[in-house]
Every structure is written in C-alpha cells, then in structure tokens.
C-alpha cells in the first residue's frame, strides 16, 4: 500500500492504479479505525479492483467546543490495518493541503442536513459535504462506501450526489454498509473509546432500548408513546440527556408521527458523560 499526502502524489498514484482501466472504490474515514471501517474496506474490495482509503480529521465538520483536538490520531496503526485488508492507496492529506490559504467554498445540503444531528451540531453537515465533495473530485472513484451508523451523513451525501449530478461516483454508487456492533449491541464508533468502563457498560442499554421501541412500534404501539418510553429507558440506564429520539422517513429524514407501515428509521442521539453517541435502526424492514 502506498501512502500519499499531497495532491500531486495522489494524482500520480491514481493514474498508475487506473492504467489498465481498473475500477476504484473510495472509503473515506477520519482514522481511529475499528472493525466498522474494516468492514467498509472489505465490501469495497469485493466490488472494485482497487480500494483507496482516506484518513483526514476534517476540521470543518467539528463545531466550537467539540472534540477536534482530542479526536484520536494514529496514522501508523491505521495504515497497518488498511494494508492488511488489501487497500491499494491511502490518501492522508494535511489540513493545509485540503484547505489551502484562501479556501472559501462551502457545500450546504439544506433540508436533510437541518434536523437531528444538524440541529445539535450547526455547520457539521456542511463540513462533511464540503470535504466529501472534495474527496470525490480528488479521487473520482467509481463507487464510495459509507457506514449506515452515520445515517444522516449518508442521506446528506446521497442528496448532494443527486442534486449536483455527480458522476464519480454517481448517487447510485454511494453505498451504505450496515452498522457493525460490539457483542453487547453497542454500535462501533471511534468515540466509544472516550467511555469509562461503567459508561461503556451502560451504553449498551441504548441499542437494547431501541430494539424494544421497534418491537412496540412494529406491534402497533403509538409512535409518540413508544418514543417517550425509549427516552425514559435511555435516561434510566445512566445517560445524562437525549438530543433526539425520532422515527423518520429513511430518505427525507422527516419525522413520522403515525405508526408507519412503510420502512422507517429509528434514530437516536444521547449523551453519556461527555460523550455523544448516535445510533439508528430499521423499522418495518421486512415491509420494504
Ligand atoms: O464518517 C466520517 O468518518 C467522516 O464524516 C467523513 C465521511 C470521512 C468525512 O470527513
């Protein structure tokens, strides 16, 4: 695996990979890789000739007071993991390479970016859309893989690809990969390492409570009552607050107040200690 950190090196390396008309899959990351990321790499390898991974802790998607400085950085360890999975090329630019002096463009996908995490983290999805569009233009992959763990992020990127008629990749080739979970059900996240042992144990109540809410909703319970019970269960488990617990349309992310017969998504963000955890699960998946 080759690691490159300038655009010029990236272009040379990509030209070599493409020389024989080979297809390229992109897996964008911020590093601190775990099994969830490695699952994306494996999916990408199965579907394209070459996998390009990026590691860039994108300052534009962190708000004031968020964990930009504390965000784990472990490039050598991550590079070894990517290499072991057969990644062909690692793109690891500096912030100056990604955002040279005078950088002034912001990509904003309204609507789908506004609610849920967008409400608690103003500007976050503009930062994500801006860097992902840059990555797409820098690499021009045939396909790109993102975790469903960040469900709203995936919806924002798909909307951007549709709205801007992207071709490399096109919206249909932005592929969402199901969330990878710890044995106790907690969704894997680079931020789980911020949890103390007791918080880590309590955190597993989040997916358990979500499953109970889904069983209730699929069984015909009224959505507002099921969501209130879900919030109460999360707080009872030791979380300090619930940013949101909502049942939404999987594409528009608009709230669904009535018990749906069509597929929907249960989405939650909750804080435990200083850590904000998010999770989402399919509702009525069998009816899709
Ligand atoms: O999901 C992430 O790790 C980031 O938001 C992404 C897509 C790499 C953009 O910085």
PDB file of C-alpha atoms and ligand atoms in Angstrom:
ATOM      1  CA  UNK A   1       0.000   0.000   0.000  1.00  0.00           C
ATOM      2  CA  UNK A   2       1.226   3.440  -0.912  1.00  0.00           C
ATOM      3  CA  UNK A   3       0.526   6.407   1.400  1.00  0.00           C
ATOM      4  CA  UNK A   4       0.375   9.854  -0.199  1.00  0.00           C
ATOM      5  CA  UNK A   5      -0.162  13.262   1.379  1.00  0.00           C
ATOM      6  CA  UNK A   6      -0.001  15.747  -1.489  1.00  0.00           C
ATOM      7  CA  UNK A   7      -2.444  16.150  -4.368  1.00  0.00           C
ATOM      8  CA  UNK A   8       0.375  15.740  -6.842  1.00  0.00           C
ATOM      9  CA  UNK A   9       1.410  12.378  -5.351  1.00  0.00           C
ATOM     10  CA  UNK A  10      -2.261  11.351  -5.257  1.00  0.00           C
ATOM     11  CA  UNK A  11      -2.744  12.079  -8.978  1.00  0.00           C
ATOM     12  CA  UNK A  12       0.373  10.088  -9.925  1.00  0.00           C
ATOM     13  CA  UNK A  13      -0.657   7.117  -7.770  1.00  0.00           C
ATOM     14  CA  UNK A  14      -4.240   7.153  -9.120  1.00  0.00           C
ATOM     15  CA  UNK A  15      -3.007   7.255 -12.730  1.00  0.00           C
ATOM     16  CA  UNK A  16      -0.976   4.113 -12.037  1.00  0.00           C
ATOM     17  CA  UNK A  17      -3.937   2.320 -10.455  1.00  0.00           C
ATOM     18  CA  UNK A  18      -6.174   3.261 -13.381  1.00  0.00           C
ATOM     19  CA  UNK A  19      -3.646   2.454 -16.107  1.00  0.00           C
ATOM     20  CA  UNK A  20      -5.355  -0.799 -17.061  1.00  0.00           C
ATOM     21  CA  UNK A  21      -8.889   0.588 -16.790  1.00  0.00           C
ATOM     22  CA  UNK A  22      -9.291  -0.808 -13.284  1.00  0.00           C
ATOM     23  CA  UNK A  23     -12.208   0.330 -11.098  1.00  0.00           C
ATOM     24  CA  UNK A  24     -11.630   2.246  -7.868  1.00  0.00           C
ATOM     25  CA  UNK A  25     -13.658   2.272  -4.650  1.00  0.00           C
ATOM     26  CA  UNK A  26     -13.201   5.043  -2.089  1.00  0.00           C
ATOM     27  CA  UNK A  27     -13.615   4.567   1.660  1.00  0.00           C
ATOM     28  CA  UNK A  28     -13.421   7.990   3.334  1.00  0.00           C
ATOM     29  CA  UNK A  29     -12.533   7.965   7.060  1.00  0.00           C
ATOM     30  CA  UNK A  30     -11.201  10.155   9.833  1.00  0.00           C
ATOM     31  CA  UNK A  31      -8.918   7.345  11.046  1.00  0.00           C
ATOM     32  CA  UNK A  32      -9.016   5.707  14.512  1.00  0.00           C
ATOM     33  CA  UNK A  33     -10.116   2.676  12.545  1.00  0.00           C
ATOM     34  CA  UNK A  34     -12.204  -0.102  14.036  1.00  0.00           C
ATOM     35  CA  UNK A  35     -13.983  -3.178  12.726  1.00  0.00           C
ATOM     36  CA  UNK A  36     -16.743  -0.988  11.229  1.00  0.00           C
ATOM     37  CA  UNK A  37     -14.235   0.754   8.949  1.00  0.00           C
ATOM     38  CA  UNK A  38     -12.537  -2.535   8.068  1.00  0.00           C
ATOM     39  CA  UNK A  39     -15.931  -3.920   7.040  1.00  0.00           C
ATOM     40  CA  UNK A  40     -16.249  -0.981   4.617  1.00  0.00           C
ATOM     41  CA  UNK A  41     -12.812  -1.788   3.185  1.00  0.00           C
ATOM     42  CA  UNK A  42     -13.759  -5.465   2.747  1.00  0.00           C
ATOM     43  CA  UNK A  43     -17.023  -4.541   0.974  1.00  0.00           C
ATOM     44  CA  UNK A  44     -15.115  -2.125  -1.247  1.00  0.00           C
ATOM     45  CA  UNK A  45     -12.514  -4.754  -2.096  1.00  0.00           C
ATOM     46  CA  UNK A  46     -15.229  -7.205  -3.063  1.00  0.00           C
ATOM     47  CA  UNK A  47     -16.745  -4.732  -5.535  1.00  0.00           C
ATOM     48  CA  UNK A  48     -13.828  -2.861  -7.112  1.00  0.00           C
ATOM     49  CA  UNK A  49     -10.373  -3.667  -8.451  1.00  0.00           C
ATOM     50  CA  UNK A  50      -8.620  -1.214  -6.125  1.00  0.00           C
ATOM     51  CA  UNK A  51      -9.537   0.384  -2.806  1.00  0.00           C
ATOM     52  CA  UNK A  52      -8.437   3.907  -1.953  1.00  0.00           C
ATOM     53  CA  UNK A  53      -8.937   4.892   1.693  1.00  0.00           C
ATOM     54  CA  UNK A  54      -8.663   8.418   3.015  1.00  0.00           C
ATOM     55  CA  UNK A  55      -7.789   9.496   6.535  1.00  0.00           C
ATOM     56  CA  UNK A  56      -8.432  13.140   7.268  1.00  0.00           C
ATOM     57  CA  UNK A  57      -9.698  14.584  10.558  1.00  0.00           C
ATOM     58  CA  UNK A  58     -11.752  17.290   8.877  1.00  0.00           C
ATOM     59  CA  UNK A  59     -11.706  20.481  10.965  1.00  0.00           C
ATOM     60  CA  UNK A  60     -14.682  21.932   9.076  1.00  0.00           C
ATOM     61  CA  UNK A  61     -17.086  19.323  10.480  1.00  0.00           C
ATOM     62  CA  UNK A  62     -16.208  19.976  14.143  1.00  0.00           C
ATOM     63  CA  UNK A  63     -18.031  22.794  15.942  1.00  0.00           C
ATOM     64  CA  UNK A  64     -16.605  25.088  18.624  1.00  0.00           C
ATOM     65  CA  UNK A  65     -16.188  23.101  21.829  1.00  0.00           C
ATOM     66  CA  UNK A  66     -16.285  19.733  20.029  1.00  0.00           C
ATOM     67  CA  UNK A  67     -13.531  17.104  20.148  1.00  0.00           C
ATOM     68  CA  UNK A  68     -11.321  18.170  17.172  1.00  0.00           C
ATOM     69  CA  UNK A  69      -8.122  18.346  19.249  1.00  0.00           C
ATOM     70  CA  UNK A  70      -8.939  15.223  21.287  1.00  0.00           C
ATOM     71  CA  UNK A  71     -10.032  13.179  18.252  1.00  0.00           C
ATOM     72  CA  UNK A  72      -7.775  10.085  18.176  1.00  0.00           C
ATOM     73  CA  UNK A  73      -4.964  10.235  15.606  1.00  0.00           C
ATOM     74  CA  UNK A  74      -2.986   7.020  14.973  1.00  0.00           C
ATOM     75  CA  UNK A  75      -1.866   7.113  11.356  1.00  0.00           C
ATOM     76  CA  UNK A  76       0.803   4.371  11.551  1.00  0.00           C
ATOM     77  CA  UNK A  77      -1.556   1.913  13.272  1.00  0.00           C
ATOM     78  CA  UNK A  78      -4.387   2.742  10.845  1.00  0.00           C
ATOM     79  CA  UNK A  79      -2.090   2.359   7.815  1.00  0.00           C
ATOM     80  CA  UNK A  80      -1.076  -1.134   9.007  1.00  0.00           C
ATOM     81  CA  UNK A  81      -4.755  -2.129   9.376  1.00  0.00           C
ATOM     82  CA  UNK A  82      -5.599  -0.811   5.893  1.00  0.00           C
ATOM     83  CA  UNK A  83      -2.627  -2.551   4.340  1.00  0.00           C
ATOM     84  CA  UNK A  84      -3.585  -5.870   5.972  1.00  0.00           C
ATOM     85  CA  UNK A  85      -7.037  -5.555   4.334  1.00  0.00           C
ATOM     86  CA  UNK A  86      -5.520  -5.105   0.881  1.00  0.00           C
ATOM     87  CA  UNK A  87      -6.031  -1.340   0.486  1.00  0.00           C
ATOM     88  CA  UNK A  88      -4.074  -0.114  -2.539  1.00  0.00           C
ATOM     89  CA  UNK A  89      -3.653   3.547  -1.659  1.00  0.00           C
ATOM     90  CA  UNK A  90      -4.004   5.704   1.462  1.00  0.00           C
ATOM     91  CA  UNK A  91      -4.725   9.406   0.969  1.00  0.00           C
ATOM     92  CA  UNK A  92      -3.759  11.233   4.169  1.00  0.00           C
ATOM     93  CA  UNK A  93      -3.558  14.954   3.400  1.00  0.00           C
ATOM     94  CA  UNK A  94      -2.670  17.688   5.861  1.00  0.00           C
ATOM     95  CA  UNK A  95      -5.272  20.372   6.643  1.00  0.00           C
ATOM     96  CA  UNK A  96      -3.192  22.847   4.582  1.00  0.00           C
ATOM     97  CA  UNK A  97      -3.259  20.524   1.563  1.00  0.00           C
ATOM     98  CA  UNK A  98      -7.030  20.076   1.843  1.00  0.00           C
ATOM     99  CA  UNK A  99      -7.827  23.713   2.650  1.00  0.00           C
ATOM    100  CA  UNK A 100      -5.066  25.942   1.279  1.00  0.00           C
ATOM    101  CA  UNK A 101      -4.995  29.609   2.310  1.00  0.00           C
ATOM    102  CA  UNK A 102      -7.916  31.405   0.704  1.00  0.00           C
ATOM    103  CA  UNK A 103     -10.230  28.364   0.638  1.00  0.00           C
ATOM    104  CA  UNK A 104     -13.698  29.908   0.616  1.00  0.00           C
ATOM    105  CA  UNK A 105     -16.270  27.397  -0.653  1.00  0.00           C
ATOM    106  CA  UNK A 106     -18.967  25.768   1.451  1.00  0.00           C
ATOM    107  CA  UNK A 107     -21.229  22.946   0.257  1.00  0.00           C
ATOM    108  CA  UNK A 108     -24.577  23.002   2.065  1.00  0.00           C
ATOM    109  CA  UNK A 109     -27.371  20.480   1.513  1.00  0.00           C
ATOM    110  CA  UNK A 110     -30.422  22.050   3.096  1.00  0.00           C
ATOM    111  CA  UNK A 111     -33.399  20.074   4.381  1.00  0.00           C
ATOM    112  CA  UNK A 112     -31.803  16.733   5.081  1.00  0.00           C
ATOM    113  CA  UNK A 113     -28.923  18.443   6.988  1.00  0.00           C
ATOM    114  CA  UNK A 114     -31.144  20.591   9.180  1.00  0.00           C
ATOM    115  CA  UNK A 115     -32.772  18.335  11.794  1.00  0.00           C
ATOM    116  CA  UNK A 116     -31.450  15.597  14.099  1.00  0.00           C
ATOM    117  CA  UNK A 117     -27.627  15.947  14.420  1.00  0.00           C
ATOM    118  CA  UNK A 118     -27.736  19.091  12.254  1.00  0.00           C
ATOM    119  CA  UNK A 119     -29.734  20.870  14.970  1.00  0.00           C
ATOM    120  CA  UNK A 120     -27.270  19.970  17.743  1.00  0.00           C
ATOM    121  CA  UNK A 121     -24.197  20.453  15.533  1.00  0.00           C
ATOM    122  CA  UNK A 122     -24.780  23.523  13.324  1.00  0.00           C
ATOM    123  CA  UNK A 123     -22.488  23.515  10.280  1.00  0.00           C
ATOM    124  CA  UNK A 124     -21.426  19.895  10.812  1.00  0.00           C
ATOM    125  CA  UNK A 125     -23.017  18.542   7.627  1.00  0.00           C
ATOM    126  CA  UNK A 126     -21.755  21.485   5.560  1.00  0.00           C
ATOM    127  CA  UNK A 127     -18.270  20.455   6.689  1.00  0.00           C
ATOM    128  CA  UNK A 128     -18.962  16.828   5.786  1.00  0.00           C
ATOM    129  CA  UNK A 129     -20.482  17.665   2.367  1.00  0.00           C
ATOM    130  CA  UNK A 130     -17.621  20.040   1.536  1.00  0.00           C
ATOM    131  CA  UNK A 131     -14.861  17.559   2.339  1.00  0.00           C
ATOM    132  CA  UNK A 132     -16.651  14.589   0.755  1.00  0.00           C
ATOM    133  CA  UNK A 133     -17.211  16.515  -2.487  1.00  0.00           C
ATOM    134  CA  UNK A 134     -13.517  17.433  -2.467  1.00  0.00           C
ATOM    135  CA  UNK A 135     -12.561  13.778  -1.891  1.00  0.00           C
ATOM    136  CA  UNK A 136     -14.862  12.706  -4.737  1.00  0.00           C
ATOM    137  CA  UNK A 137     -13.288  15.281  -7.067  1.00  0.00           C
ATOM    138  CA  UNK A 138      -9.745  14.448  -5.976  1.00  0.00           C
ATOM    139  CA  UNK A 139     -10.163  10.693  -6.477  1.00  0.00           C
ATOM    140  CA  UNK A 140     -13.114  10.374  -8.896  1.00  0.00           C
ATOM    141  CA  UNK A 141     -13.943   6.876  -7.608  1.00  0.00           C
ATOM    142  CA  UNK A 142     -16.358   4.542  -9.382  1.00  0.00           C
ATOM    143  CA  UNK A 143     -18.048   3.920  -6.041  1.00  0.00           C
ATOM    144  CA  UNK A 144     -17.785   5.075  -2.430  1.00  0.00           C
ATOM    145  CA  UNK A 145     -18.640   3.275   0.819  1.00  0.00           C
ATOM    146  CA  UNK A 146     -20.041   4.834   3.999  1.00  0.00           C
ATOM    147  CA  UNK A 147     -21.314   3.291   7.235  1.00  0.00           C
ATOM    148  CA  UNK A 148     -25.049   3.380   7.957  1.00  0.00           C
ATOM    149  CA  UNK A 149     -24.024   4.214  11.532  1.00  0.00           C
ATOM    150  CA  UNK A 150     -23.908   7.852  10.346  1.00  0.00           C
ATOM    151  CA  UNK A 151     -27.329   7.574   8.732  1.00  0.00           C
ATOM    152  CA  UNK A 152     -27.928  11.308   8.321  1.00  0.00           C
ATOM    153  CA  UNK A 153     -24.444  11.774   6.843  1.00  0.00           C
ATOM    154  CA  UNK A 154     -25.217   9.086   4.258  1.00  0.00           C
ATOM    155  CA  UNK A 155     -28.536  10.799   3.403  1.00  0.00           C
ATOM    156  CA  UNK A 156     -26.757  14.166   3.033  1.00  0.00           C
ATOM    157  CA  UNK A 157     -24.064  12.727   0.738  1.00  0.00           C
ATOM    158  CA  UNK A 158     -26.636  10.924  -1.411  1.00  0.00           C
ATOM    159  CA  UNK A 159     -28.722  14.108  -1.697  1.00  0.00           C
ATOM    160  CA  UNK A 160     -25.613  16.071  -2.692  1.00  0.00           C
ATOM    161  CA  UNK A 161     -24.726  13.498  -5.365  1.00  0.00           C
ATOM    162  CA  UNK A 162     -28.279  13.594  -6.762  1.00  0.00           C
ATOM    163  CA  UNK A 163     -28.613  17.384  -6.633  1.00  0.00           C
ATOM    164  CA  UNK A 164     -25.229  18.085  -8.231  1.00  0.00           C
ATOM    165  CA  UNK A 165     -25.470  15.268 -10.835  1.00  0.00           C
ATOM    166  CA  UNK A 166     -22.206  13.774  -9.624  1.00  0.00           C
ATOM    167  CA  UNK A 167     -20.773  11.099 -11.882  1.00  0.00           C
ATOM    168  CA  UNK A 168     -17.724   9.866  -9.960  1.00  0.00           C
ATOM    169  CA  UNK A 169     -19.319   8.406  -8.028  1.00  0.00           C
ATOM    170  CA  UNK A 170     -22.964   8.751  -9.115  1.00  0.00           C
ATOM    171  CA  UNK A 171     -25.630   8.710  -6.390  1.00  0.00           C
ATOM    172  CA  UNK A 172     -26.433   5.035  -7.075  1.00  0.00           C
ATOM    173  CA  UNK A 173     -22.820   4.099  -6.360  1.00  0.00           C
ATOM    174  CA  UNK A 174     -22.772   5.682  -2.919  1.00  0.00           C
ATOM    175  CA  UNK A 175     -23.119   2.514  -0.936  1.00  0.00           C
ATOM    176  CA  UNK A 176     -24.293   2.327   2.672  1.00  0.00           C
ATOM    177  CA  UNK A 177     -22.959  -0.559   4.743  1.00  0.00           C
ATOM    178  CA  UNK A 178     -24.868  -1.856   7.813  1.00  0.00           C
ATOM    179  CA  UNK A 179     -23.568  -0.822  11.238  1.00  0.00           C
ATOM    180  CA  UNK A 180     -21.086  -3.170  12.891  1.00  0.00           C
ATOM    181  CA  UNK A 181     -21.880  -3.766  16.566  1.00  0.00           C
ATOM    182  CA  UNK A 182     -19.987  -4.950  19.653  1.00  0.00           C
ATOM    183  CA  UNK A 183     -21.194  -8.300  21.078  1.00  0.00           C
ATOM    184  CA  UNK A 184     -23.471  -6.415  23.525  1.00  0.00           C
ATOM    185  CA  UNK A 185     -25.067  -4.463  20.669  1.00  0.00           C
ATOM    186  CA  UNK A 186     -23.313  -1.086  21.022  1.00  0.00           C
ATOM    187  CA  UNK A 187     -22.627   0.383  17.580  1.00  0.00           C
ATOM    188  CA  UNK A 188     -18.890   0.600  16.896  1.00  0.00           C
ATOM    189  CA  UNK A 189     -17.594   4.164  16.910  1.00  0.00           C
ATOM    190  CA  UNK A 190     -14.211   5.821  17.255  1.00  0.00           C
ATOM    191  CA  UNK A 191     -15.786   7.831  20.086  1.00  0.00           C
ATOM    192  CA  UNK A 192     -16.583   4.714  22.197  1.00  0.00           C
ATOM    193  CA  UNK A 193     -13.007   4.919  23.477  1.00  0.00           C
ATOM    194  CA  UNK A 194     -13.986   8.093  25.399  1.00  0.00           C
ATOM    195  CA  UNK A 195     -16.307   5.990  27.630  1.00  0.00           C
ATOM    196  CA  UNK A 196     -15.231   4.942  31.138  1.00  0.00           C
ATOM    197  CA  UNK A 197     -15.775   1.225  31.925  1.00  0.00           C
ATOM    198  CA  UNK A 198     -19.054   1.941  33.735  1.00  0.00           C
ATOM    199  CA  UNK A 199     -20.264   4.250  30.956  1.00  0.00           C
ATOM    200  CA  UNK A 200     -19.320   1.610  28.394  1.00  0.00           C
ATOM    201  CA  UNK A 201     -21.469  -0.971  30.229  1.00  0.00           C
ATOM    202  CA  UNK A 202     -24.391   1.480  30.499  1.00  0.00           C
ATOM    203  CA  UNK A 203     -24.074   2.459  26.810  1.00  0.00           C
ATOM    204  CA  UNK A 204     -25.273  -0.988  25.697  1.00  0.00           C
ATOM    205  CA  UNK A 205     -28.710  -0.039  27.045  1.00  0.00           C
ATOM    206  CA  UNK A 206     -29.114   2.309  24.074  1.00  0.00           C
ATOM    207  CA  UNK A 207     -29.425  -0.364  21.337  1.00  0.00           C
ATOM    208  CA  UNK A 208     -31.438  -2.580  23.720  1.00  0.00           C
ATOM    209  CA  UNK A 209     -33.955   0.215  24.371  1.00  0.00           C
ATOM    210  CA  UNK A 210     -34.123   0.963  20.634  1.00  0.00           C
ATOM    211  CA  UNK A 211     -34.928  -2.674  19.843  1.00  0.00           C
ATOM    212  CA  UNK A 212     -37.701  -2.634  22.457  1.00  0.00           C
ATOM    213  CA  UNK A 213     -39.142   0.544  20.896  1.00  0.00           C
ATOM    214  CA  UNK A 214     -39.046  -1.042  17.430  1.00  0.00           C
ATOM    215  CA  UNK A 215     -40.857  -4.135  18.696  1.00  0.00           C
ATOM    216  CA  UNK A 216     -43.526  -1.861  20.215  1.00  0.00           C
ATOM    217  CA  UNK A 217     -43.920   0.277  17.058  1.00  0.00           C
ATOM    218  CA  UNK A 218     -43.992  -2.719  14.729  1.00  0.00           C
ATOM    219  CA  UNK A 219     -46.554  -4.258  17.070  1.00  0.00           C
ATOM    220  CA  UNK A 220     -48.825  -1.243  16.585  1.00  0.00           C
ATOM    221  CA  UNK A 221     -47.939   0.985  19.579  1.00  0.00           C
ATOM    222  CA  UNK A 222     -48.473   4.728  19.056  1.00  0.00           C
ATOM    223  CA  UNK A 223     -45.186   6.332  17.952  1.00  0.00           C
ATOM    224  CA  UNK A 224     -45.138   9.277  20.444  1.00  0.00           C
ATOM    225  CA  UNK A 225     -45.644   6.930  23.408  1.00  0.00           C
ATOM    226  CA  UNK A 226     -43.006   4.480  22.158  1.00  0.00           C
ATOM    227  CA  UNK A 227     -40.514   7.339  21.697  1.00  0.00           C
ATOM    228  CA  UNK A 228     -41.218   8.725  25.207  1.00  0.00           C
ATOM    229  CA  UNK A 229     -40.685   5.254  26.694  1.00  0.00           C
ATOM    230  CA  UNK A 230     -37.436   4.963  24.707  1.00  0.00           C
ATOM    231  CA  UNK A 231     -36.142   8.302  26.063  1.00  0.00           C
ATOM    232  CA  UNK A 232     -37.080   7.298  29.607  1.00  0.00           C
ATOM    233  CA  UNK A 233     -35.261   3.950  29.258  1.00  0.00           C
ATOM    234  CA  UNK A 234     -32.116   5.681  27.956  1.00  0.00           C
ATOM    235  CA  UNK A 235     -32.077   8.142  30.876  1.00  0.00           C
ATOM    236  CA  UNK A 236     -32.810   5.349  33.375  1.00  0.00           C
ATOM    237  CA  UNK A 237     -29.747   3.490  32.035  1.00  0.00           C
ATOM    238  CA  UNK A 238     -27.447   6.358  33.039  1.00  0.00           C
ATOM    239  CA  UNK A 239     -27.359   8.674  30.016  1.00  0.00           C
ATOM    240  CA  UNK A 240     -27.418  12.350  31.000  1.00  0.00           C
ATOM    241  CA  UNK A 241     -29.613  13.562  28.122  1.00  0.00           C
ATOM    242  CA  UNK A 242     -31.281  12.554  24.875  1.00  0.00           C
ATOM    243  CA  UNK A 243     -30.636  15.007  21.995  1.00  0.00           C
ATOM    244  CA  UNK A 244     -33.280  13.304  19.902  1.00  0.00           C
ATOM    245  CA  UNK A 245     -35.149  10.018  19.608  1.00  0.00           C
ATOM    246  CA  UNK A 246     -37.257  10.053  16.477  1.00  0.00           C
ATOM    247  CA  UNK A 247     -38.909   7.871  13.875  1.00  0.00           C
ATOM    248  CA  UNK A 248     -38.090   9.253  10.418  1.00  0.00           C
ATOM    249  CA  UNK A 249     -38.526   8.654   6.729  1.00  0.00           C
ATOM    250  CA  UNK A 250     -35.301   6.898   5.605  1.00  0.00           C
ATOM    251  CA  UNK A 251     -34.714   9.267   2.640  1.00  0.00           C
ATOM    252  CA  UNK A 252     -36.063  12.703   3.646  1.00  0.00           C
ATOM    253  CA  UNK A 253     -35.408  12.122   7.376  1.00  0.00           C
ATOM    254  CA  UNK A 254     -38.719  13.886   8.085  1.00  0.00           C
ATOM    255  CA  UNK A 255     -40.468  12.845  11.340  1.00  0.00           C
ATOM    256  CA  UNK A 256     -43.201  10.232  11.105  1.00  0.00           C
ATOM    257  CA  UNK A 257     -45.804  10.737  13.785  1.00  0.00           C
ATOM    258  CA  UNK A 258     -48.135   7.905  12.843  1.00  0.00           C
ATOM    259  CA  UNK A 259     -47.104   4.289  13.115  1.00  0.00           C
ATOM    260  CA  UNK A 260     -45.850   3.620   9.589  1.00  0.00           C
ATOM    261  CA  UNK A 261     -46.494   0.555   7.522  1.00  0.00           C
ATOM    262  CA  UNK A 262     -43.660   1.562   5.189  1.00  0.00           C
ATOM    263  CA  UNK A 263     -39.984   1.150   6.133  1.00  0.00           C
ATOM    264  CA  UNK A 264     -38.772   3.851   8.523  1.00  0.00           C
ATOM    265  CA  UNK A 265     -35.698   4.533  10.633  1.00  0.00           C
ATOM    266  CA  UNK A 266     -35.454   4.918  14.383  1.00  0.00           C
ATOM    267  CA  UNK A 267     -32.695   7.470  15.047  1.00  0.00           C
ATOM    268  CA  UNK A 268     -31.247   8.434  18.436  1.00  0.00           C
ATOM    269  CA  UNK A 269     -28.512  10.707  19.806  1.00  0.00           C
ATOM    270  CA  UNK A 270     -27.842  10.673  23.535  1.00  0.00           C
ATOM    271  CA  UNK A 271     -25.103  11.875  25.845  1.00  0.00           C
ATOM    272  CA  UNK A 272     -23.369   9.776  28.463  1.00  0.00           C
ATOM    273  CA  UNK A 273     -20.807  11.709  30.489  1.00  0.00           C
ATOM    274  CA  UNK A 274     -19.107  13.989  27.965  1.00  0.00           C
ATOM    275  CA  UNK A 275     -19.664  11.624  25.046  1.00  0.00           C
ATOM    276  CA  UNK A 276     -22.422  11.923  22.487  1.00  0.00           C
ATOM    277  CA  UNK A 277     -23.451   8.583  20.984  1.00  0.00           C
ATOM    278  CA  UNK A 278     -25.675   8.116  17.933  1.00  0.00           C
ATOM    279  CA  UNK A 279     -27.426   5.022  16.645  1.00  0.00           C
ATOM    280  CA  UNK A 280     -30.143   4.117  14.157  1.00  0.00           C
ATOM    281  CA  UNK A 281     -32.088   1.004  13.239  1.00  0.00           C
ATOM    282  CA  UNK A 282     -34.520  -0.048  10.528  1.00  0.00           C
ATOM    283  CA  UNK A 283     -38.244  -0.223  11.354  1.00  0.00           C
ATOM    284  CA  UNK A 284     -40.605  -2.309   9.232  1.00  0.00           C
ATOM    285  CA  UNK A 285     -37.594  -3.506   7.212  1.00  0.00           C
ATOM    286  CA  UNK A 286     -39.499  -6.621   6.138  1.00  0.00           C
ATOM    287  CA  UNK A 287     -42.214  -4.444   4.564  1.00  0.00           C
ATOM    288  CA  UNK A 288     -39.787  -2.649   2.175  1.00  0.00           C
TER     289      UNK A 288
HETATM  290  O1  LIG B   1     -17.726   9.493   8.639  1.00  0.00           O
HETATM  291  C1  LIG B   1     -16.615  10.052   8.694  1.00  0.00           C
HETATM  292  O2  LIG B   1     -15.632   9.499   9.193  1.00  0.00           O
HETATM  293  C2  LIG B   1     -16.476  11.465   8.161  1.00  0.00           C
HETATM  294  O3  LIG B   1     -17.596  12.225   8.433  1.00  0.00           O
HETATM  295  C3  LIG B   1     -16.109  11.516   6.666  1.00  0.00           C
HETATM  296  C4  LIG B   1     -17.220  10.914   5.798  1.00  0.00           C
HETATM  297  C5  LIG B   1     -14.814  10.776   6.436  1.00  0.00           C
HETATM  298  C6  LIG B   1     -15.935  12.975   6.224  1.00  0.00           C
HETATM  299  O4  LIG B   1     -14.939  13.599   6.959  1.00  0.00           O
END
